Amino acid sequence: MKRILTTLLVLVALTVTAQADEVPLLGNVYARQTTLLNGDWNYIVDVQEEGYYDYRMNVSRWGFFQNAKPQRPEDLIEYDFDKAPKMQIPSDWNTKDEKLFFYEGTVWFYRKFNVESSKLKDGKKLLYFGAVNYDCHVYVNTKHVAHHIGGFTPFNIDVTDQLKEGENVVIVKVDNKRHKDNVPTQIFDWWNYGGITRDVMLVSVAGNYIENYKWNLEKADAKAKKRTITLTANLNKAEAGQQIEVSIPELKLKQTLTTDAEGKVSSEFIVQSSKLTLWSPESPKLYDVEMTLNGETLKDQVGFRTIETRGKQILLNGNPVFLKGISIHEEKVNGGGRCNSINDAKTLLSMAQELGCNFVRLAHYPHNEYMVREAERRGIMVWSEIPVYWTISWTNEGTFNNAKRQLTDMILRDQNRANVIIWSIANETPHSNERDSFLGRLAEYARTLDNTRLISMAMEVTGQSNYVNRLQDNMNKYVDVVSFNQYIGWYRDVNDAPKMKWEIPYEKPVIISEFGGGAKYGYHGAKNQRWTEEFQENLYKENTAMIDKIDGLAGTTPWILKDFRSPRRVLNGIQDYYNMKGLFSDKGEKKKAFYVLKDWYLSK
Ligand code: GCU
């Protein structure tokens, strides 16, 4: 007994003090050697975090992560994951267990998985989570390996040293409680779906592996005979002299690059313009690209295009483009909770394409990779955003680092997606010096990570008198595209849209990142009767006519594709915890306003 106790004490000591083993994000994880850990996970709902804190609210050494089992009849262990109910992962607990529909708190997840000895011999094993909302602690074989916050971006953990041959156990404590210093903060107009919401994978990589890379097509004038494709890539180690073979077979481009002292490579590939098909909504051309290091080949499908602004125009491949968009929340149809699969992506994107969209605003947080890649295959451009939403704790450096981390991971995951054209750093944030400095730092930082895409944010109309709407925002100098939300006809000035004028004193393209109004599908009546399809239809008619007159209008993403769950929408019989501003109902039924927007986009 004394021996078991000492071993346990040593183990616990190790666990508590051990450093989190998160490593920089793996690029293109789905092309790696992976073992999917999706499926049934046991779960324990732990309202008072009994499994984490002792009754003095100190972090307990005997927490549920120990996965302890009674050794003797008199042993007292008051939890047993193997007897706990199961939940399909990835998912959100809110739609998987009706008792947890409104639940915000801690849930523990547990899963056993086998690792063959052959798999342990060489290389590294990274445990990859597509997303966990919101605050999670990860334990592998009782060792604490990571503490991650942020519910919408991936992270991966080096668990090589924790794994053993045969049965292994991963335990994840997930807490989705809202706090003012979080990102997003305490209040937001969407359902706070909790859980392990995206794929979980065990990824096998060599000891030395290609961590991430970035392809890009240099801008050039339209008549350029040759185009320059650039590539930068980095290994997980700062190791010089490593050879990476890079090829784009279809373009007969091949080079062998040698890493510098930082384990990085960068190079240019010159191609005849006539040989290169640029990615665009009309022809979403993707090229197979291959990178081989020590015999291990990483494949990807990459499109080449340029995106830039010129005055008040957005230019795709040097040509002005109008962004016929729609805003989308990452939510399944038919009340199904968080999207997490290719089929979910296909469902939502097909609805957007029925509208005639060539652009989607993935609001208000990075959506799953299936969504972004499926949109790329379908020629749909993407606005991707981090949840710096409403009134964030601007002066809290922890909050800033959290936002910065989410921005980093959003960019590192999707930097090779040709269809992603805009990084959005915020939505509807109140003006103040603290806010300006917070967002200004984020915008500048985003450009250091990626200066090939446009930066924007969803601003708000700042003043209106005598039907003249003004947009004054200090952030204009940090963004490439001036985007703002306006709800004329819904939250204000019903039926006044035809009289409205706009003052937007910036020589930049304008995107109306939100407009719209609610309607209950099937509820019909006079066009001035709130919640009827006729009211929403009329609002869209008036708004599209008004917006059409805005100088510099380069696109719009009306709010929103489909009705979506929100705890802020409590009007019984109409909202019933749904924001009803969809052009589709949650069941995918088209409301009358759908046809107004479809026709307008046909005219564009
Ligand atoms: C805001 C906000 C959305 C919200 C919408 C609404 O503009 O950005 O998240 O859902 O308005 O009120 O419906």
XYZ file of C-alpha atoms and ligand atoms in Angstrom:
617
model
C 0.000 0.000 0.000
C 2.795 2.434 0.993
C 4.385 1.789 -2.506
C 1.085 2.501 -4.358
C 0.680 5.726 -2.353
C 4.232 6.965 -3.124
C 3.810 6.146 -6.843
C 0.450 7.908 -6.847
C 1.973 10.933 -5.044
C 4.852 11.096 -7.520
C 2.446 10.763 -10.439
C 0.198 13.492 -9.047
C 3.135 15.801 -8.369
C 4.261 15.311 -11.919
C 0.771 15.853 -13.247
C 0.149 19.121 -11.489
C 3.481 20.712 -12.261
C 3.985 19.297 -15.765
C 4.136 21.846 -18.544
C 1.269 21.826 -21.050
C 2.571 20.039 -24.195
C 0.707 22.082 -26.797
C 2.826 22.564 -29.919
C 2.351 25.040 -32.797
C -0.602 24.238 -35.012
C -0.121 21.575 -37.644
C -1.069 22.846 -41.064
C -3.271 20.659 -43.275
C -3.919 18.066 -40.588
C -6.403 16.048 -42.674
C -3.618 15.133 -45.122
C -1.487 13.742 -42.324
C -1.393 10.173 -40.966
C -4.289 10.303 -38.549
C -6.349 8.028 -36.313
C -9.809 9.469 -35.740
C -10.842 9.472 -32.050
C -14.401 10.512 -32.835
C -17.293 8.313 -31.721
C -18.665 7.404 -28.306
C -17.077 9.178 -25.359
C -18.327 8.727 -21.815
C -19.276 11.922 -20.055
C -19.871 13.162 -16.524
C -21.747 16.409 -15.936
C -19.900 18.152 -13.087
C -21.893 21.240 -12.129
C -19.756 22.162 -9.127
C -16.490 20.874 -10.612
C -16.270 18.240 -7.920
C -13.867 16.439 -10.227
C -11.441 19.349 -10.340
C -11.549 21.271 -7.055
C -11.571 20.040 -3.454
C -14.149 21.462 -1.055
C -11.813 24.371 -0.353
C -11.796 25.186 -4.061
C -8.146 24.209 -4.393
C -7.322 22.247 -7.530
C -7.598 18.655 -6.327
C -4.876 16.057 -6.827
C -7.521 13.365 -6.765
C -9.550 14.823 -9.589
C -11.518 12.836 -12.144
C -8.470 12.991 -14.445
C -7.037 10.257 -12.236
C -9.653 7.884 -13.591
C -9.255 6.098 -10.288
C -10.842 2.720 -9.655
C -11.508 1.145 -6.252
C -8.608 -1.216 -5.530
C -10.121 -2.694 -2.364
C -13.769 -3.189 -1.328
C -13.624 -0.307 1.140
C -12.082 2.131 -1.324
C -14.241 5.235 -1.941
C -14.221 6.435 -5.532
C -17.323 8.525 -6.304
C -17.138 8.557 -10.084
C -16.713 5.942 -12.769
C -16.353 6.987 -16.381
C -16.923 3.457 -17.628
C -20.379 3.522 -16.091
C -21.136 7.040 -17.317
C -23.469 7.709 -20.291
C -22.020 8.031 -23.778
C -22.147 10.931 -26.226
C -21.197 11.028 -29.922
C -18.127 13.209 -30.399
C -17.783 15.631 -32.122
C -20.968 17.320 -30.974
C -22.347 19.863 -28.546
C -23.883 18.535 -25.336
C -26.861 20.939 -25.667
C -28.474 18.978 -28.512
C -27.148 15.583 -27.498
C -28.622 15.443 -23.994
C -31.868 17.371 -23.508
C -31.049 17.827 -19.802
C -28.084 19.916 -20.987
C -29.968 22.106 -23.455
C -29.410 25.256 -21.411
C -26.384 23.909 -19.520
C -23.320 26.091 -19.113
C -20.662 24.575 -16.925
C -18.235 21.671 -16.771
C -18.586 18.292 -18.426
C -15.857 15.661 -18.335
C -15.271 13.492 -21.413
C -13.458 10.163 -21.406
C -12.312 7.843 -24.084
C -10.047 4.801 -24.281
C -8.024 4.137 -27.404
C -5.439 1.546 -28.387
C -1.970 2.209 -29.736
C 0.017 -0.615 -31.301
C 3.658 -0.850 -30.269
C 4.688 -0.534 -33.915
C 3.071 2.913 -33.901
C 5.100 3.970 -30.864
C 8.511 3.124 -32.286
C 9.443 6.268 -34.128
C 8.256 9.779 -34.754
C 5.823 11.782 -32.717
C 2.168 11.529 -31.775
C 0.107 14.694 -31.670
C -3.391 14.795 -30.204
C -5.426 17.206 -32.363
C -8.720 18.879 -31.465
C -10.598 20.768 -34.203
C -12.273 22.832 -31.462
C -13.471 22.520 -27.864
C -15.868 25.134 -26.445
C -14.616 26.933 -24.390
C -12.080 26.242 -21.617
C -10.590 22.746 -21.546
C -8.000 20.726 -19.667
C -6.691 17.634 -21.454
C -5.227 14.598 -19.684
C -3.611 11.593 -21.305
C -3.155 8.571 -19.072
C -3.813 10.903 -16.091
C -1.076 13.369 -17.138
C -2.193 16.970 -17.646
C -1.026 17.753 -21.185
C -2.843 20.940 -22.092
C -5.070 23.796 -20.965
C -6.705 25.489 -23.959
C -9.157 28.370 -24.114
C -11.146 29.524 -27.124
C -14.012 27.549 -28.595
C -13.560 27.811 -32.356
C -9.953 27.128 -33.321
C -7.864 23.952 -33.430
C -4.983 22.985 -31.177
C -2.619 20.046 -30.989
C -0.615 18.494 -28.184
C 2.546 16.429 -28.307
C 1.576 13.277 -26.360
C 4.421 11.081 -27.607
C 5.849 10.604 -24.116
C 2.477 9.860 -22.538
C 1.332 7.094 -24.835
C 1.900 3.440 -24.114
C 1.346 0.253 -26.045
C -2.228 -1.012 -25.839
C -4.946 0.863 -23.981
C -4.605 4.589 -23.407
C -7.056 6.998 -21.838
C -7.784 10.592 -22.783
C -9.880 12.712 -20.420
C -11.024 16.221 -21.260
C -12.582 18.658 -18.793
C -14.694 21.112 -20.814
C -16.179 24.264 -19.302
C -18.272 26.637 -21.412
C -19.217 29.081 -18.701
C -19.232 32.681 -19.958
C -16.966 35.322 -18.384
C -16.526 39.018 -19.170
C -12.794 38.620 -19.894
C -13.360 35.793 -22.365
C -13.462 36.013 -26.172
C -16.372 36.128 -26.824
C -17.362 37.943 -23.657
C -20.412 37.354 -21.426
C -23.214 38.044 -23.888
C -23.594 37.068 -27.526
C -26.517 36.425 -29.803
C -25.897 32.739 -30.492
C -26.268 29.474 -28.550
C -23.343 28.732 -26.280
C -22.930 25.171 -27.540
C -20.556 23.368 -25.209
C -18.379 20.356 -25.728
C -15.831 18.728 -28.006
C -17.437 20.222 -31.073
C -15.066 19.147 -33.866
C -12.935 16.151 -34.880
C -10.413 14.623 -32.498
C -7.449 12.859 -34.074
C -4.198 11.213 -33.111
C -1.688 12.385 -35.690
C 1.524 10.472 -36.453
C 4.388 12.609 -37.698
C 8.122 12.022 -38.056
C 10.452 13.417 -35.419
C 11.165 16.141 -37.931
C 8.037 17.216 -39.772
C 6.711 20.020 -41.972
C 4.760 22.023 -39.407
C 3.070 24.489 -41.719
C 3.445 26.287 -45.033
C 1.982 29.084 -47.082
C 1.468 29.265 -50.810
C 0.702 32.564 -52.488
C 0.411 34.048 -55.977
C 2.184 37.375 -56.322
C 0.138 40.248 -57.689
C 0.956 41.224 -61.266
C -0.527 43.413 -63.942
C -3.085 41.789 -66.168
C -0.753 41.524 -69.164
C 2.078 39.811 -67.276
C 3.382 36.872 -69.306
C 4.752 35.124 -66.262
C 3.412 34.766 -62.744
C 5.285 34.147 -59.523
C 4.051 31.599 -56.998
C 5.755 31.804 -53.627
C 6.092 29.203 -50.916
C 7.275 29.507 -47.343
C 7.350 26.510 -45.049
C 8.722 25.648 -41.647
C 9.676 22.484 -39.836
C 8.824 21.803 -36.239
C 12.524 22.188 -35.465
C 15.064 24.885 -36.189
C 17.224 22.525 -38.213
C 19.330 23.515 -41.214
C 20.124 21.377 -44.208
C 16.859 19.436 -44.355
C 15.774 18.774 -47.955
C 12.140 19.346 -48.898
C 11.062 18.323 -52.386
C 8.230 20.521 -53.580
C 6.195 19.935 -56.711
C 3.079 21.081 -58.532
C 2.871 18.226 -61.041
C 0.162 19.740 -63.264
C 2.270 22.876 -63.741
C 5.460 20.797 -64.119
C 7.006 22.777 -61.284
C 9.490 20.987 -59.066
C 12.179 22.216 -56.671
C 14.256 20.799 -53.853
C 14.543 23.318 -51.043
C 16.984 23.236 -48.147
C 16.015 24.497 -44.704
C 17.911 27.356 -43.107
C 19.103 27.472 -39.504
C 15.533 28.133 -38.374
C 14.214 25.099 -40.226
C 12.511 27.338 -42.768
C 12.406 27.415 -46.541
C 11.045 29.990 -48.938
C 11.096 29.970 -52.691
C 9.500 31.227 -55.898
C 8.058 29.238 -58.771
C 7.729 31.011 -62.113
C 4.905 29.877 -64.410
C 3.626 31.012 -67.772
C 0.416 32.998 -67.233
C -1.146 31.064 -70.073
C -0.530 27.812 -68.211
C -2.027 28.944 -64.891
C -5.784 28.797 -64.218
C -6.573 31.296 -61.487
C -9.027 30.363 -58.703
C -12.326 32.223 -59.014
C -16.033 31.570 -58.330
C -16.497 30.826 -62.020
C -13.566 28.379 -62.071
C -12.523 27.270 -58.561
C -9.395 25.591 -59.875
C -7.303 23.745 -57.300
C -3.843 22.293 -58.032
C -2.398 19.241 -56.315
C 0.770 20.265 -54.512
C 3.229 17.913 -52.837
C 5.951 18.453 -50.246
C 8.253 15.568 -49.328
C 10.570 15.466 -46.320
C 12.510 12.319 -45.447
C 10.265 10.266 -47.691
C 7.075 11.535 -46.013
C 4.860 13.373 -48.557
C 2.303 15.993 -47.546
C -0.306 16.634 -50.268
C -2.720 19.525 -50.550
C -5.046 21.132 -53.089
C -4.286 24.792 -53.492
C -5.800 27.534 -55.639
C -3.914 30.565 -56.890
C -5.563 33.981 -57.044
C -4.890 37.540 -55.972
C -7.187 39.718 -53.852
C -6.697 43.440 -53.349
C -8.482 46.762 -53.268
C -8.177 49.691 -55.645
C -9.971 52.768 -54.399
C -13.507 51.615 -53.614
C -13.225 48.392 -55.585
C -12.320 44.891 -54.485
C -10.272 43.184 -57.178
C -10.149 39.412 -57.554
C -7.375 38.454 -59.971
C -7.183 42.111 -60.917
C -10.880 42.392 -61.832
C -13.551 44.216 -59.816
C -15.830 41.749 -58.028
C -19.166 42.226 -56.256
C -19.478 40.043 -53.181
C -22.970 38.513 -53.261
C -22.928 37.192 -49.773
C -24.892 35.880 -46.835
C -23.980 35.581 -43.167
C -23.996 32.083 -41.694
C -23.778 30.670 -38.183
C -22.099 27.258 -37.769
C -25.334 25.504 -36.913
C -26.987 22.446 -38.445
C -30.484 22.719 -39.848
C -33.429 21.209 -37.952
C -32.242 22.313 -34.498
C -29.221 20.089 -34.767
C -26.548 21.998 -32.955
C -22.987 22.735 -34.072
C -21.942 21.753 -37.584
C -18.968 19.416 -37.644
C -19.010 17.477 -40.909
C -18.683 17.772 -44.668
C -22.411 17.065 -45.037
C -23.277 19.971 -42.741
C -21.087 22.190 -44.884
C -22.702 20.953 -48.091
C -26.192 21.594 -46.694
C -25.512 25.196 -45.690
C -23.460 26.070 -48.772
C -26.098 24.631 -51.102
C -28.642 26.912 -49.423
C -26.297 29.876 -49.966
C -25.783 28.925 -53.607
C -29.565 28.709 -54.117
C -29.538 32.390 -53.148
C -26.969 33.054 -55.867
C -24.107 33.734 -53.433
C -20.430 33.823 -54.392
C -19.412 34.857 -50.855
C -20.231 33.892 -47.249
C -19.515 35.626 -43.957
C -18.771 32.853 -41.460
C -20.032 34.589 -38.304
C -18.801 35.395 -35.677
C -16.024 32.853 -35.161
C -13.868 30.566 -37.351
C -16.060 27.757 -38.660
C -14.845 24.183 -39.111
C -12.357 23.311 -41.827
C -14.910 21.242 -43.784
C -16.915 24.433 -44.332
C -13.996 26.485 -45.590
C -12.648 23.760 -47.887
C -16.075 22.861 -49.309
C -16.684 26.551 -50.042
C -13.291 26.631 -51.807
C -14.254 23.664 -53.990
C -17.563 25.383 -54.841
C -15.974 28.723 -55.734
C -17.432 30.538 -52.732
C -15.311 33.304 -51.237
C -15.103 33.530 -47.423
C -15.024 36.187 -44.731
C -13.569 34.522 -41.603
C -13.870 36.189 -38.205
C -12.709 35.883 -34.612
C -15.328 36.359 -31.841
C -14.203 39.794 -30.666
C -17.874 40.569 -30.354
C -19.583 43.552 -28.703
C -17.928 44.829 -25.486
C -14.708 42.908 -24.855
C -12.388 43.621 -21.889
C -10.213 45.964 -23.926
C -7.680 46.712 -21.205
C -7.192 43.124 -20.085
C -3.908 41.837 -21.578
C -5.041 38.235 -21.030
C -8.099 38.945 -23.149
C -5.905 40.518 -25.817
C -3.568 37.498 -25.909
C -6.581 35.222 -26.124
C -7.934 37.159 -29.119
C -4.472 37.213 -30.672
C -4.130 33.460 -30.220
C -7.500 32.827 -31.878
C -6.515 35.124 -34.751
C -3.207 33.285 -35.139
C -4.817 29.856 -35.244
C -7.550 30.997 -37.624
C -4.897 32.241 -40.071
C -2.503 29.298 -39.599
C -5.310 26.816 -40.314
C -6.757 28.494 -43.421
C -3.867 30.503 -44.900
C -3.710 28.238 -47.957
C -7.397 28.511 -48.815
C -7.731 30.581 -52.007
C -11.371 31.351 -51.220
C -10.616 33.018 -47.895
C -10.295 36.675 -48.890
C -11.080 38.616 -45.699
C -9.915 38.231 -42.100
C -12.335 39.991 -39.751
C -11.027 40.947 -36.329
C -14.255 42.162 -34.648
C -18.022 42.731 -34.709
C -20.020 45.729 -33.408
C -17.486 46.987 -30.873
C -18.125 50.221 -28.918
C -15.838 53.172 -29.691
C -13.136 54.049 -27.159
C -9.393 54.607 -27.123
C -8.947 51.285 -25.345
C -10.924 49.525 -28.069
C -9.022 51.302 -30.826
C -5.667 50.310 -29.370
C -6.802 46.690 -28.817
C -8.152 46.319 -32.351
C -5.370 48.371 -33.905
C -2.783 46.001 -32.426
C -4.782 43.004 -33.653
C -5.069 44.416 -37.176
C -1.367 45.146 -37.412
C -0.532 41.746 -36.032
C -2.820 40.071 -38.569
C -0.856 41.751 -41.369
C 2.415 40.373 -40.007
C 0.914 36.893 -40.263
C -0.730 37.394 -43.650
C -0.334 40.476 -45.845
C -1.917 38.760 -48.854
C -5.547 39.071 -47.713
C -7.886 41.912 -46.791
C -8.472 42.936 -43.185
C -11.866 44.139 -42.046
C -14.302 44.179 -39.132
C -18.054 44.746 -38.778
C -18.458 48.369 -37.696
C -21.653 50.176 -36.779
C -23.345 53.295 -38.095
C -22.230 56.047 -35.728
C -24.660 58.849 -36.401
C -27.864 59.636 -38.198
C -29.888 62.787 -38.589
C -32.379 63.897 -41.177
C -32.051 60.522 -42.873
C -28.302 61.007 -43.383
C -26.382 58.035 -41.932
C -22.738 58.584 -41.062
C -19.969 56.128 -40.493
C -17.102 57.526 -38.461
C -14.702 54.953 -37.082
C -11.028 55.399 -36.160
C -10.484 51.812 -37.209
C -10.937 52.852 -40.859
C -7.170 53.359 -41.103
C -6.472 49.755 -40.075
C -8.865 47.982 -42.423
C -8.786 47.413 -46.189
C -12.549 47.173 -46.468
C -14.978 49.334 -44.518
C -17.770 47.033 -43.393
C -20.720 47.847 -41.198
C -23.963 46.418 -39.899
C -27.171 48.387 -40.277
C -30.734 47.439 -39.369
C -32.857 50.093 -41.008
C -36.389 48.763 -41.213
C -35.979 46.508 -38.170
C -34.287 48.042 -35.128
C -34.961 51.545 -36.447
C -36.541 53.674 -39.165
C -39.133 51.196 -40.355
C -40.080 51.963 -43.972
C -37.626 54.896 -44.101
C -34.985 53.111 -46.130
C -36.025 54.894 -49.356
C -35.264 58.270 -47.722
C -31.838 57.315 -46.393
C -28.536 58.864 -47.470
C -25.070 57.682 -46.522
C -21.853 59.494 -45.604
C -18.877 57.119 -45.562
C -15.807 59.386 -45.783
C -13.296 56.683 -46.664
C -11.737 55.911 -50.028
C -12.203 52.182 -49.439
C -14.622 49.482 -50.627
C -17.779 49.141 -48.547
C -19.402 45.895 -47.416
C -22.762 45.890 -45.619
C -21.863 43.041 -43.293
C -25.380 42.802 -41.813
C -28.908 43.953 -42.580
C -32.218 42.169 -42.248
C -35.229 41.489 -40.076
C -37.120 38.608 -38.493
C -40.000 36.585 -39.860
C -41.652 33.344 -38.851
C -41.918 31.003 -41.809
C -45.556 30.552 -42.802
C -46.760 33.544 -40.814
C -48.418 35.823 -43.325
C -50.071 39.224 -43.109
C -49.742 42.913 -43.939
C -46.248 44.138 -44.816
C -46.233 46.380 -41.745
C -47.070 43.424 -39.466
C -43.922 42.408 -37.576
C -42.784 38.843 -37.922
C -44.743 38.176 -41.106
C -42.918 37.029 -44.222
C -44.390 40.065 -45.945
C -42.740 42.429 -43.445
C -39.329 40.799 -44.015
C -39.887 40.720 -47.787
C -40.671 44.423 -47.834
C -37.679 45.185 -45.626
C -35.415 43.393 -48.113
C -36.958 45.230 -51.053
C -36.400 48.592 -49.386
C -32.944 47.748 -48.061
C -31.540 46.371 -51.314
C -32.806 49.447 -53.160
C -31.245 51.714 -50.504
C -27.933 49.846 -50.373
C -27.654 49.888 -54.148
C -27.194 53.669 -53.929
C -24.250 53.520 -51.536
C -21.085 54.782 -53.204
C -18.326 52.176 -53.115
C -20.612 49.245 -52.321
C -18.528 46.138 -53.051
C -20.666 43.535 -51.381
C -23.067 42.521 -48.685
C -23.747 39.636 -46.277
C -27.330 39.979 -45.055
C -28.170 38.659 -41.614
C -28.702 35.669 -42.046
C -28.986 32.415 -44.066
C -31.244 30.513 -41.649
C -32.990 31.023 -38.316
C -30.556 30.073 -35.551
C -30.713 29.384 -31.834
C -30.090 32.230 -29.422
C -30.769 32.426 -25.668
C -31.513 36.155 -26.207
C -34.606 35.459 -28.321
C -37.385 34.566 -25.930
C -40.605 35.715 -27.609
C -42.893 32.739 -27.238
C -44.745 31.550 -30.279
C -42.442 33.493 -32.578
C -38.812 33.194 -31.524
C -38.813 30.401 -28.911
C -35.034 30.795 -28.516
C -34.425 31.299 -32.224
C -33.219 34.445 -33.958
C -35.746 34.552 -36.769
C -33.833 36.700 -39.260
C -33.098 33.753 -41.517
C -34.078 33.787 -45.183
C -34.602 30.101 -44.573
C -36.362 28.705 -41.537
C -34.341 26.320 -39.392
C -36.019 23.529 -41.347
C -34.673 24.954 -44.612
C -37.988 26.451 -45.768
C -37.592 29.540 -47.959
C -39.236 32.735 -46.740
C -40.524 35.353 -49.231
C -37.505 37.603 -48.642
C -35.315 34.803 -50.015
C -36.585 35.556 -53.506
C -36.000 39.310 -53.111
C -32.324 38.785 -52.356
C -31.993 36.080 -55.040
C -33.412 38.440 -57.671
C -31.193 41.272 -56.506
C -28.101 39.109 -56.788
C -29.218 37.992 -60.256
C -29.168 41.675 -61.199
C -25.601 42.092 -59.945
C -26.109 42.067 -34.507
C -25.089 40.987 -34.319
C -25.626 39.627 -34.615
C -27.069 39.544 -34.144
C -27.873 40.506 -34.986
C -29.323 40.535 -34.575
O -25.812 42.894 -35.433
O -23.888 41.173 -34.997
O -24.827 38.695 -33.968
O -27.564 38.262 -34.233
O -27.404 41.806 -34.795
O -29.666 41.397 -33.800
O -30.083 39.695 -35.039
